[in-house]
Short mmCIF file of C-alpha atoms and ligand atoms in Angstrom, two decimals:
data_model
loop_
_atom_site.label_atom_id
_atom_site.label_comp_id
_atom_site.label_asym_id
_atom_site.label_seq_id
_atom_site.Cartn_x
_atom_site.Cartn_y
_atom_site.Cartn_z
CA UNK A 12 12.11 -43.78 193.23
CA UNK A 13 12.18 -40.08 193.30
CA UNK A 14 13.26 -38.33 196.35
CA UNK A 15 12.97 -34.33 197.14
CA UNK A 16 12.26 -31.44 199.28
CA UNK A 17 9.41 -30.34 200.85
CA UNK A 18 9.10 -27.40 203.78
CA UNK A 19 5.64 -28.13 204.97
CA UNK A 20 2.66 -30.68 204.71
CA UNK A 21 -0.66 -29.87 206.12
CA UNK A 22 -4.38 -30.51 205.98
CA UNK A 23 -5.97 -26.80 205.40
CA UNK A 24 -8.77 -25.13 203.47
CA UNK A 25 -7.36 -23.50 200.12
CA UNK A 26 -7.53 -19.38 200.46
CA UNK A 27 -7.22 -18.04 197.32
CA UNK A 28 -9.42 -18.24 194.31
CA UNK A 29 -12.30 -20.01 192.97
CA UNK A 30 -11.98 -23.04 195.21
CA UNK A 31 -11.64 -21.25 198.26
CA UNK A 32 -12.86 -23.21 201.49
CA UNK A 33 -11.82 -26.56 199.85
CA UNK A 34 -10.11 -28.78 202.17
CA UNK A 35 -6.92 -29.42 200.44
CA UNK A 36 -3.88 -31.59 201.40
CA UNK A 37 -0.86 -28.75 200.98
CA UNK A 38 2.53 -30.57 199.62
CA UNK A 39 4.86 -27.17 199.85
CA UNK A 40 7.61 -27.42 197.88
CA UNK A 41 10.62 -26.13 198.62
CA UNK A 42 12.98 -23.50 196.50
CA UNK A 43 11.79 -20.62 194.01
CA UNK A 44 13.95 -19.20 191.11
CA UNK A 45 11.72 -16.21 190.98
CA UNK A 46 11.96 -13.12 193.56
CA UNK A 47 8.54 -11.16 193.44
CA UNK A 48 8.51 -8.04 195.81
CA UNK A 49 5.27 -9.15 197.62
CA UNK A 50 5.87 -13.14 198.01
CA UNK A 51 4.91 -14.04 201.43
CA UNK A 52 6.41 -17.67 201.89
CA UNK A 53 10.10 -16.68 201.12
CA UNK A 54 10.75 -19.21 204.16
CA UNK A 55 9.73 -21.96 201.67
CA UNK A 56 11.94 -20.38 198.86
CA UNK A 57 15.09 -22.31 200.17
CA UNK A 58 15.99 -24.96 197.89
CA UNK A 59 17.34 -27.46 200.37
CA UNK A 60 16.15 -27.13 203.95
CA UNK A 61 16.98 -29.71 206.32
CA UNK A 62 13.70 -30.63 207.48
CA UNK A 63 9.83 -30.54 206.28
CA UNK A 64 7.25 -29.54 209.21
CA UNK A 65 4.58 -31.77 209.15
CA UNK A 66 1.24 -30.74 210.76
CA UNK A 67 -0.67 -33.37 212.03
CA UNK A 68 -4.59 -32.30 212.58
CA UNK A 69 -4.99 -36.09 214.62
CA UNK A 70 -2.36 -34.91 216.98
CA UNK A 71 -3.53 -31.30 217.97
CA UNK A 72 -1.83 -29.75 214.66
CA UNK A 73 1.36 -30.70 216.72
CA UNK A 74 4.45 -30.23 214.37
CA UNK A 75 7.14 -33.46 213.62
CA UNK A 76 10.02 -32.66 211.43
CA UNK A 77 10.85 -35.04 209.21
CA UNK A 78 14.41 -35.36 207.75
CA UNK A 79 15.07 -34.34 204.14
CA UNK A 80 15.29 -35.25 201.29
CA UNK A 81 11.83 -36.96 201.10
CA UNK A 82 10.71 -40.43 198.97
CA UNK A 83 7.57 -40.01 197.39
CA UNK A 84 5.84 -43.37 198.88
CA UNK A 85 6.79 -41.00 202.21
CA UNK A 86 5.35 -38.11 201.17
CA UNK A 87 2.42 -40.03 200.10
CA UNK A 88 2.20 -42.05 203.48
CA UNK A 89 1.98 -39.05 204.95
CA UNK A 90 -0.70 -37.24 202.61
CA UNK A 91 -2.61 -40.35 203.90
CA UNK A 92 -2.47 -39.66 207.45
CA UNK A 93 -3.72 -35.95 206.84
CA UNK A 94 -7.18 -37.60 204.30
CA UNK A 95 -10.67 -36.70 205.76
CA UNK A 96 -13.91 -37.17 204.08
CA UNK A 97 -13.72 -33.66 203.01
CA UNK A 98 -10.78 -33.40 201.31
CA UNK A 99 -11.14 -31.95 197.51
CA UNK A 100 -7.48 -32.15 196.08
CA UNK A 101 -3.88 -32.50 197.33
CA UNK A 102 -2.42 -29.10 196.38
CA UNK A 103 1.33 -28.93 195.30
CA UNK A 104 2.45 -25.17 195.88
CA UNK A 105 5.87 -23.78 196.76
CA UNK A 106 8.00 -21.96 196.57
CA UNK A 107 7.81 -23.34 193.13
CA UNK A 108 6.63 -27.12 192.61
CA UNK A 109 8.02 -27.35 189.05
CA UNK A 110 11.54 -26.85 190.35
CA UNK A 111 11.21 -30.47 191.77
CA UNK A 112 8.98 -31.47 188.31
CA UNK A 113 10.02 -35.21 188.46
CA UNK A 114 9.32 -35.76 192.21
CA UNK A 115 6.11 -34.03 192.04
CA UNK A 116 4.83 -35.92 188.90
CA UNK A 117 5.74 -39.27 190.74
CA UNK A 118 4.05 -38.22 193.91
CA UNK A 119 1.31 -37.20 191.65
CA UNK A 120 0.57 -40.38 189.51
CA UNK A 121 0.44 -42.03 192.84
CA UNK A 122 -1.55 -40.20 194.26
CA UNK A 123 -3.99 -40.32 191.11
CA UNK A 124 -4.35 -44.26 191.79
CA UNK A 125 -5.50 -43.65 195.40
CA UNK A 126 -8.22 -41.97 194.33
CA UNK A 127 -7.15 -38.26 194.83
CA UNK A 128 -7.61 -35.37 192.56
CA UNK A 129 -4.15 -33.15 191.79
CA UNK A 130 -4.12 -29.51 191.55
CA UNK A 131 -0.66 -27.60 191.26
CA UNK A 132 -0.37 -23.60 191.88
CA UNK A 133 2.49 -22.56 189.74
CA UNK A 134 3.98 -19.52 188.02
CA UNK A 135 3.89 -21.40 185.20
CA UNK A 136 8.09 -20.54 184.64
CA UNK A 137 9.15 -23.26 182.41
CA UNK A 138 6.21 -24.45 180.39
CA UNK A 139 8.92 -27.49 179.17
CA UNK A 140 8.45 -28.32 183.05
CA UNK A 141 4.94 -27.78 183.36
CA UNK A 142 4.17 -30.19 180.13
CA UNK A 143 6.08 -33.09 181.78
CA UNK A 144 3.63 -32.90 184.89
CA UNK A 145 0.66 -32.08 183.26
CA UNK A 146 -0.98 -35.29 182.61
CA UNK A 147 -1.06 -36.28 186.38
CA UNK A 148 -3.36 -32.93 187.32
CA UNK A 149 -7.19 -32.14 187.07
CA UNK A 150 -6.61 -28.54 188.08
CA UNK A 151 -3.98 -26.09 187.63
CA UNK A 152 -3.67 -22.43 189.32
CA UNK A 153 -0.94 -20.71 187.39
CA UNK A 154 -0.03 -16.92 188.32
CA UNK A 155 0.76 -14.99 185.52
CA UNK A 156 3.57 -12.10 187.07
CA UNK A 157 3.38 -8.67 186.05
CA UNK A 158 6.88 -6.79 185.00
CA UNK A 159 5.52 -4.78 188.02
CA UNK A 160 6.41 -7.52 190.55
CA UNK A 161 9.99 -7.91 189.99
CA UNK A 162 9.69 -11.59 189.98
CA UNK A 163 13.06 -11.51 187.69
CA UNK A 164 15.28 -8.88 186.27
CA UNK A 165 13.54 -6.59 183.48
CA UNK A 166 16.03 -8.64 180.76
CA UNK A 167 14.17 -11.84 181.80
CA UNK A 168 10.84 -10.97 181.70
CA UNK A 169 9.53 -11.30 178.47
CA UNK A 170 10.76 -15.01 178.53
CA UNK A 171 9.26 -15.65 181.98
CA UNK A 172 5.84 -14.52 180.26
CA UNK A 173 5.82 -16.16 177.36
CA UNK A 174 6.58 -19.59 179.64
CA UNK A 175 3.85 -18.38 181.47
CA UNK A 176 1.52 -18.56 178.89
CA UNK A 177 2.56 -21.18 177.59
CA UNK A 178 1.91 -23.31 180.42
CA UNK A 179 -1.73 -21.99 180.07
CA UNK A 180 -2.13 -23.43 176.35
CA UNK A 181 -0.20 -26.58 177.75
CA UNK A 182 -3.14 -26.70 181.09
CA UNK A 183 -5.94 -26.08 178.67
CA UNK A 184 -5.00 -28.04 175.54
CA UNK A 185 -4.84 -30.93 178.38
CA UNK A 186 -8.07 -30.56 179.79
CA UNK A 187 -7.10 -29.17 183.13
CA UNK A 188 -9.65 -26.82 185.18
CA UNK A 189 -7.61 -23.56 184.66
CA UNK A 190 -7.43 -20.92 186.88
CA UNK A 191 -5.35 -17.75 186.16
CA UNK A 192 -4.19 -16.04 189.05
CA UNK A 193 -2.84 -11.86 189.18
CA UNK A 194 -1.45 -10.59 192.22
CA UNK A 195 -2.70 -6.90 192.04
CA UNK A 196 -0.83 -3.95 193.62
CA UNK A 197 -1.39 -0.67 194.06
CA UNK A 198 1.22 0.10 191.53
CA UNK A 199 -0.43 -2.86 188.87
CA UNK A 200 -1.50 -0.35 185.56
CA UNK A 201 -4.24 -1.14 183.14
CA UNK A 202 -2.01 -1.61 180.34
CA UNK A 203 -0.25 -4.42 182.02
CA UNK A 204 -3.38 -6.37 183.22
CA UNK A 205 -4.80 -5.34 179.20
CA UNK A 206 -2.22 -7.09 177.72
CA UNK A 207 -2.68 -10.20 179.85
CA UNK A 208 -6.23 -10.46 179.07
CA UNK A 209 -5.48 -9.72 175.42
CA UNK A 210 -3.06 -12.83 175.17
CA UNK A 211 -5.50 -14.89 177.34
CA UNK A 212 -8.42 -14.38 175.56
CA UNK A 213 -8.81 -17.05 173.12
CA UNK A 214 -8.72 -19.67 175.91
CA UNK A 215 -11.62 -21.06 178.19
CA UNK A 216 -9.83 -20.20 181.60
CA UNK A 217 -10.90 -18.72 184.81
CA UNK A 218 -9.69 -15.35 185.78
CA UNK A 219 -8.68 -14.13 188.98
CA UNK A 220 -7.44 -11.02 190.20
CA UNK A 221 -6.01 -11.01 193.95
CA UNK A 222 -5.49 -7.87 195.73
CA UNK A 223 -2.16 -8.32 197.63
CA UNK A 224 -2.39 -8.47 201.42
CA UNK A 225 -0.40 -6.16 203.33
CA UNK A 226 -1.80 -2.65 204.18
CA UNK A 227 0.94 -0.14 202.12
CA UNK A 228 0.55 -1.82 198.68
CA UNK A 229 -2.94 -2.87 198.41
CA UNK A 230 -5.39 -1.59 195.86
CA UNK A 231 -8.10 0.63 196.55
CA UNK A 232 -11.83 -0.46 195.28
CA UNK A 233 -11.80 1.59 192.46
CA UNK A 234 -8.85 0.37 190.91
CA UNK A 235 -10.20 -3.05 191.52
CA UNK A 236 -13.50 -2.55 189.57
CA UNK A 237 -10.94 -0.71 186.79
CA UNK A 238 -9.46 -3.56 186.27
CA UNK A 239 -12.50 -6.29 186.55
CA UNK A 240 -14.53 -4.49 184.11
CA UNK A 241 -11.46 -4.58 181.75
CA UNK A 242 -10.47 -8.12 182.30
CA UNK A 243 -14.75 -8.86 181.42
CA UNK A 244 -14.26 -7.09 178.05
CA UNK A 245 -11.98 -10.06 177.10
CA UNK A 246 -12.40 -12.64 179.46
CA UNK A 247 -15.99 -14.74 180.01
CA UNK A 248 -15.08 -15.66 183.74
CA UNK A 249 -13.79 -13.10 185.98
CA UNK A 250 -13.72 -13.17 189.80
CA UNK A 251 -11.90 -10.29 192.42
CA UNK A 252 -10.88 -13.16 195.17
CA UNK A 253 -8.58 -11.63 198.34
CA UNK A 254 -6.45 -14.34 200.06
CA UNK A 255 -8.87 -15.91 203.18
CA UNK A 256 -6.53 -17.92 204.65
CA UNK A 257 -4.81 -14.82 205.48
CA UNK A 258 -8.44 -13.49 207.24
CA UNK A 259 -9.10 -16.83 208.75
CA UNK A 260 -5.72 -16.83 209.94
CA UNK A 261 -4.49 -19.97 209.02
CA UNK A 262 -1.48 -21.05 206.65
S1 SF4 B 22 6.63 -17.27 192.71
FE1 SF4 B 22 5.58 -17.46 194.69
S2 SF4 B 22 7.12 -18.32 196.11
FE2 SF4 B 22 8.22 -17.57 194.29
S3 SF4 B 22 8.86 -15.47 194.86
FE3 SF4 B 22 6.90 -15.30 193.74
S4 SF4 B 22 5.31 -15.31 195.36
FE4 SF4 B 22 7.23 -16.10 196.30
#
């Protein structure tokens, strides 16, 4: 049985993109080898915290910690205690869930025989990874990271991207719902979001592009329709989604 690390489990509604206001089961990963300038769970970017905080709605959202590293019939004992009618999906974010591929495609085939649906959020930064989880998810989110976000040294990037898109052929190809997610800044250029669309364009995905939250870096409107019109000149489904969570103030 696989064992791993986990910094939080909660019942929530997902906040960013197309299935925003799902109720979603949240399995947060823990550790990230990327570093982008606006991430806002670098608590969860650890690789080996001592303890996962899990939120229990029956018990007025009061917070146990349970000891790490985690077994997956655990984990998945505990995904059980959080189910409600209205749950869509268990969502496996991070950090970065393919770090801990093997433990999440366990929990995931699992969870796929008691009856839930699996969507990961991922940057998509080893497609090898990705492919060995794929077959256990209906829906993938994978963020495609602009040079612009400093998510790894300028020398790495062009590998990083080309993983990333090759996740998306790998999420497609396997009949996943795709979403494709671009954190947009103020500094984000049209040429960078161009080229994405460019290389995405062949594929039946859908697009979204997420102004960052945080006052000092957001984009203004304008450069938000920019970049929508431009992403609709190669792309069928386009959406400008803002993370709600952080509006309804929840995690
Ligand atoms: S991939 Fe996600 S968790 Fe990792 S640094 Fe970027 S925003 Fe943060």
């Amino acid at each position: 049985m696989e064992s791993g690390y986990i910094k939080e489990l909660f019942s929530s509604f997902q906040g960013e993109g197309p299935y925003t206001g799902r109720r979603q089961i949240f399995i947060r990963f823990a550790g990230c080898p990327l570093s982008c300038f606006y991430c806002d769970t670098t608590y969860a970017r650890t690789p080996e915290p001592a303890y996962c905080s899990f939120i229990n709605k029956n018990k007025n959202r009061a917070v146990a910690l349970i000891e790490n590293p985690i077994g997956s019939h655990s984990v998945l004992e505990l995904v059980n205690e959080l189910r409600t009618p209205d749950v869509h999906s268990i969502c496996y974010t991070g950090g970065e869930p393919l770090l801990s591929a093997a433990f999440v495609n366990e929990i995931a085939k699992e969870a796929r025989d008691m009856d839930y649906k699996n969507f990961i959020e991922t940057s998509g930064y080893s497609a090898t990874s990705f492919k060995s989880i794929v077959m256990n998810f209906d829906f993938a989110s994978i963020d495609i990271k602009l040079r612009s976000h400093r998510a790894v040294e300028d020398g790495d990037y062009s590998r990083l991207y080309s993983n990333e898109l090759d996740s998306v052929r790998i999420s497609v190809d396997n009949g996943l719902e795709t979403i494709v997610k671009v954190v947009v800044t103020r500094g984000t250029s049209v040429n960078e979001i161009e080229r994405v669309c460019r290389d995405l364009s062949d594929l039946e995905i859908k697009f979204v592009l997420q102004p960052v939250t945080g006052a000092d870096i957001k984009p203004d409107i304008e450069k938000l329709f920019t970049l929508s019109e431009l992403a609709g000149s190669f792309l069928d489904d386009v959406m400008v989604i803002p993370q709600v969570h952080k509006c309804m103030g929840i995690l």
